CSV table of C-alpha atoms in Angstrom, one decimal:
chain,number,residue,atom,x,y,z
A,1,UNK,CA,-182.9,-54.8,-51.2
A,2,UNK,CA,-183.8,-52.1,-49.1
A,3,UNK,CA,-180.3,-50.4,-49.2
A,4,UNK,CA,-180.9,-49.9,-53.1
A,5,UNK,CA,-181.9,-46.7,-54.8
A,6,UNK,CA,-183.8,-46.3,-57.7
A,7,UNK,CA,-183.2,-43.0,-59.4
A,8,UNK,CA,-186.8,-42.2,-62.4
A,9,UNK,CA,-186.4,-39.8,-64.3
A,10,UNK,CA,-189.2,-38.2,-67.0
A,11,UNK,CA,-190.7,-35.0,-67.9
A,12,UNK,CA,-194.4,-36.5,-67.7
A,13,UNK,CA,-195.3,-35.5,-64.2
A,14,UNK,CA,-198.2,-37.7,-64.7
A,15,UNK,CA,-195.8,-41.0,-65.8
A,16,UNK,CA,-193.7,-40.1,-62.6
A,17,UNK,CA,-196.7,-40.0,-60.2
A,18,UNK,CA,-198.0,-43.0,-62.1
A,19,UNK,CA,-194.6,-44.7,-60.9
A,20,UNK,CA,-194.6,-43.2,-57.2
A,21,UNK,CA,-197.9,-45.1,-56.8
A,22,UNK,CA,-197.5,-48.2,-58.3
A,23,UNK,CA,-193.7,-49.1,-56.2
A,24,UNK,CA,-195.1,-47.8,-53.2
A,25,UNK,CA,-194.5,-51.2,-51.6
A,26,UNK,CA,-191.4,-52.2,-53.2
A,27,UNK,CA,-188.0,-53.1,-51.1
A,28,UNK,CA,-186.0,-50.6,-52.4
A,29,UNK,CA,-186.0,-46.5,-51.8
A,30,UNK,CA,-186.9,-44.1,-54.8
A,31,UNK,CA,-186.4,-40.7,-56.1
A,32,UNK,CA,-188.1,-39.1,-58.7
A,33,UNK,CA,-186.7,-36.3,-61.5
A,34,UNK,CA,-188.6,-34.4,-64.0
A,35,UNK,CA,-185.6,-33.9,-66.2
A,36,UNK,CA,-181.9,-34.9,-66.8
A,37,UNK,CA,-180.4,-31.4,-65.3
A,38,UNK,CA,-182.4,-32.9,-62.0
A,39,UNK,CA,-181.3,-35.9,-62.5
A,40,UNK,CA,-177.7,-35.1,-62.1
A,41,UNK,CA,-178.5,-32.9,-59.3
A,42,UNK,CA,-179.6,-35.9,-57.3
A,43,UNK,CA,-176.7,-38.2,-58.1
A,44,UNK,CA,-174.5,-36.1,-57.2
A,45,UNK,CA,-175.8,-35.9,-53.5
A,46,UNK,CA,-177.7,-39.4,-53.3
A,47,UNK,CA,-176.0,-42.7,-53.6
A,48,UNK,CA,-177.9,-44.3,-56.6
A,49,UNK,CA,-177.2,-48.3,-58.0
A,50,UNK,CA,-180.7,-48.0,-60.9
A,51,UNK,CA,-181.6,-45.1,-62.7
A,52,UNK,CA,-184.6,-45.5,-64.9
A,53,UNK,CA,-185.3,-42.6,-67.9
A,54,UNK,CA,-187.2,-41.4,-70.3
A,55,UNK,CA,-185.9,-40.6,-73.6
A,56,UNK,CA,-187.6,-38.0,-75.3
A,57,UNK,CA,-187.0,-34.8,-72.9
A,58,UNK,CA,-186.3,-31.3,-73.7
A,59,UNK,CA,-183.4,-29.6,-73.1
A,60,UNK,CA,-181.4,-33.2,-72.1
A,61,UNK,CA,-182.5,-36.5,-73.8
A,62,UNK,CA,-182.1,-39.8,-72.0
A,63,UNK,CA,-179.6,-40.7,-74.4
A,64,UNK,CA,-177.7,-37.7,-73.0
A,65,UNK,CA,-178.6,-39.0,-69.5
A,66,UNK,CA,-177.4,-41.9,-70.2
A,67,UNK,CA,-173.9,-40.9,-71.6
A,68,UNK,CA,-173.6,-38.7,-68.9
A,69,UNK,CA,-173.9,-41.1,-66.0
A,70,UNK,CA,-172.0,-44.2,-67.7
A,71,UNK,CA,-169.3,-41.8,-67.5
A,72,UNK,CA,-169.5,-40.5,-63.9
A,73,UNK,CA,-171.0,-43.1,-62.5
A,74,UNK,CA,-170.4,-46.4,-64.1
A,75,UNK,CA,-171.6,-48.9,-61.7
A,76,UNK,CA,-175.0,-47.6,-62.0
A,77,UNK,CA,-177.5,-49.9,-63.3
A,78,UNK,CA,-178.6,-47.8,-66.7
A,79,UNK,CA,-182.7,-48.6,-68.1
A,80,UNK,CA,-184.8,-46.8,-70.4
A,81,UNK,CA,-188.8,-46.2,-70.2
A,82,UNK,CA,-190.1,-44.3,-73.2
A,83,UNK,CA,-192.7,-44.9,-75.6
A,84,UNK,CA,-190.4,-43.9,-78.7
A,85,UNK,CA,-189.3,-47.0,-80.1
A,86,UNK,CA,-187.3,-46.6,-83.5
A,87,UNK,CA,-184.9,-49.1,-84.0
A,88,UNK,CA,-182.4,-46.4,-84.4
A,89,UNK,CA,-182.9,-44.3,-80.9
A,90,UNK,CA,-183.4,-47.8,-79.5
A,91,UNK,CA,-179.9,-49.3,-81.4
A,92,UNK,CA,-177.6,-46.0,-80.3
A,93,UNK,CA,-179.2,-46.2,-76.9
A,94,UNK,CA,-178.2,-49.8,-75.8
A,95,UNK,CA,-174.6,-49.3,-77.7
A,96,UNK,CA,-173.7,-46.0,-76.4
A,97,UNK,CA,-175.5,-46.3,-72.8
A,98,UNK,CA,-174.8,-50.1,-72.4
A,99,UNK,CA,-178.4,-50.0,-71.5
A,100,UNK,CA,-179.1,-53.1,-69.3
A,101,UNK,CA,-182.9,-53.1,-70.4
A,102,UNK,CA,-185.4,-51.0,-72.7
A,103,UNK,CA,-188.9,-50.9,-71.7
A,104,UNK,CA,-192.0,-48.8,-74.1
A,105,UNK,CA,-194.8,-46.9,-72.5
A,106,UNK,CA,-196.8,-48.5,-71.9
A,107,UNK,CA,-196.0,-50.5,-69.7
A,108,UNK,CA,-197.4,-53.6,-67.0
A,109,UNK,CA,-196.4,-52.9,-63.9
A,110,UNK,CA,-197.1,-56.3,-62.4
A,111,UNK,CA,-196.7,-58.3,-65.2
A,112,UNK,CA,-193.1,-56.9,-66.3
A,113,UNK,CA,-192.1,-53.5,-65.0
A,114,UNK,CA,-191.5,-54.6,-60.9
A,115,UNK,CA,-190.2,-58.1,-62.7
A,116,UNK,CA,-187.8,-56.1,-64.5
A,117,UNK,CA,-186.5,-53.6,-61.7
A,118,UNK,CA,-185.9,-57.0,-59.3
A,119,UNK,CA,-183.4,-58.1,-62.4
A,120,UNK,CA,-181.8,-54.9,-62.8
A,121,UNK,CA,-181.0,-55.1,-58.7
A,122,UNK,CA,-180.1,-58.3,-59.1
A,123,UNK,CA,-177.5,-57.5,-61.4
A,124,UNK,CA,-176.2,-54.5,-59.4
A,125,UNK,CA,-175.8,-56.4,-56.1
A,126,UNK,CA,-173.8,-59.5,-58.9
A,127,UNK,CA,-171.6,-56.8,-60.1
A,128,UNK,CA,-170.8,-55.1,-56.6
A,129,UNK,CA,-170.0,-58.7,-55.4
A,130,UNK,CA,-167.9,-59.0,-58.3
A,131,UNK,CA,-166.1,-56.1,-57.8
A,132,UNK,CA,-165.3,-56.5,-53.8
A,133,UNK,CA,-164.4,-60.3,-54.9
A,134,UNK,CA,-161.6,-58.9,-57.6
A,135,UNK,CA,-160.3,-56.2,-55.1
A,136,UNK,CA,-160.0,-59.1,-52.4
A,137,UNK,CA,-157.8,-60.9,-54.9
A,138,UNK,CA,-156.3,-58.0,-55.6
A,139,UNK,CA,-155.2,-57.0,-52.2
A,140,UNK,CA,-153.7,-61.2,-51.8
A,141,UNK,CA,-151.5,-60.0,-54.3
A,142,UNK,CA,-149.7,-57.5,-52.8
């Protein structure tokens, strides 16, 4: 698990120094934005499988995160952490970002957040196995 990157992204510094602490230990690298322009700046020169964002930002919502990188980078793994949870944002979020999971602020770091980042590389490292299985087939074909 150590070869996976988890990108977090939120305009609290205090929620991103919060996080920093509290996955110190855990078996995968991290990188840390404070909003979605910075985001996009660290995808583009970082090889990232999670990404993990707020959605109430200025400037760039998650949503608009979100949109953005299920676009350009489809294979990443695509959660939200925010403690605005109207069924609406929360409805148009999962539909538009195929959001794999939705967690409120605040949240349990023990109990369910590190729980909920182990599924979320789980089901990268599924769907990369996946994908080098179908272009294995792929290349019998030919």
């Amino acid at each position: 698990m150590y070869d996976r990157t988890i990108l977090f992204v939120d305009d609290e510094e205090k929620v991103l120094n919060s996080l920093k602490r509290g996955l110190l230990d855990e078996p995968y690298q991290t990188l840390y934005a404070n909003s979605g322009k910075e985001a996009l700046e660290i995808l583009e020169k970082n090889e990232v499988h999670i990404i993990v964002t707020d959605m109430r930002m200025p400037e760039m919502s998650g949503l608009e995160l979100l949109g953005i990188v299920k676009e350009k980078y489809p294979n990443i793994v695509r959660l939200v952490l925010s403690g605005y949870t109207q069924i609406n944002t929360l409805l148009t979020a999962i539909n538009q970002g195929e959001i794999f999971k939705f967690i409120t602020k605040p949240w349990k770091l023990e109990e369910e957040f590190k729980s909920i980042l182990k599924q979320a590389v789980d089901y990268y490292d599924l769907h990369a196995e996946r994908d080098k299985f179908e272009k294995g087939l792929e290349k019998l074909k030919t």
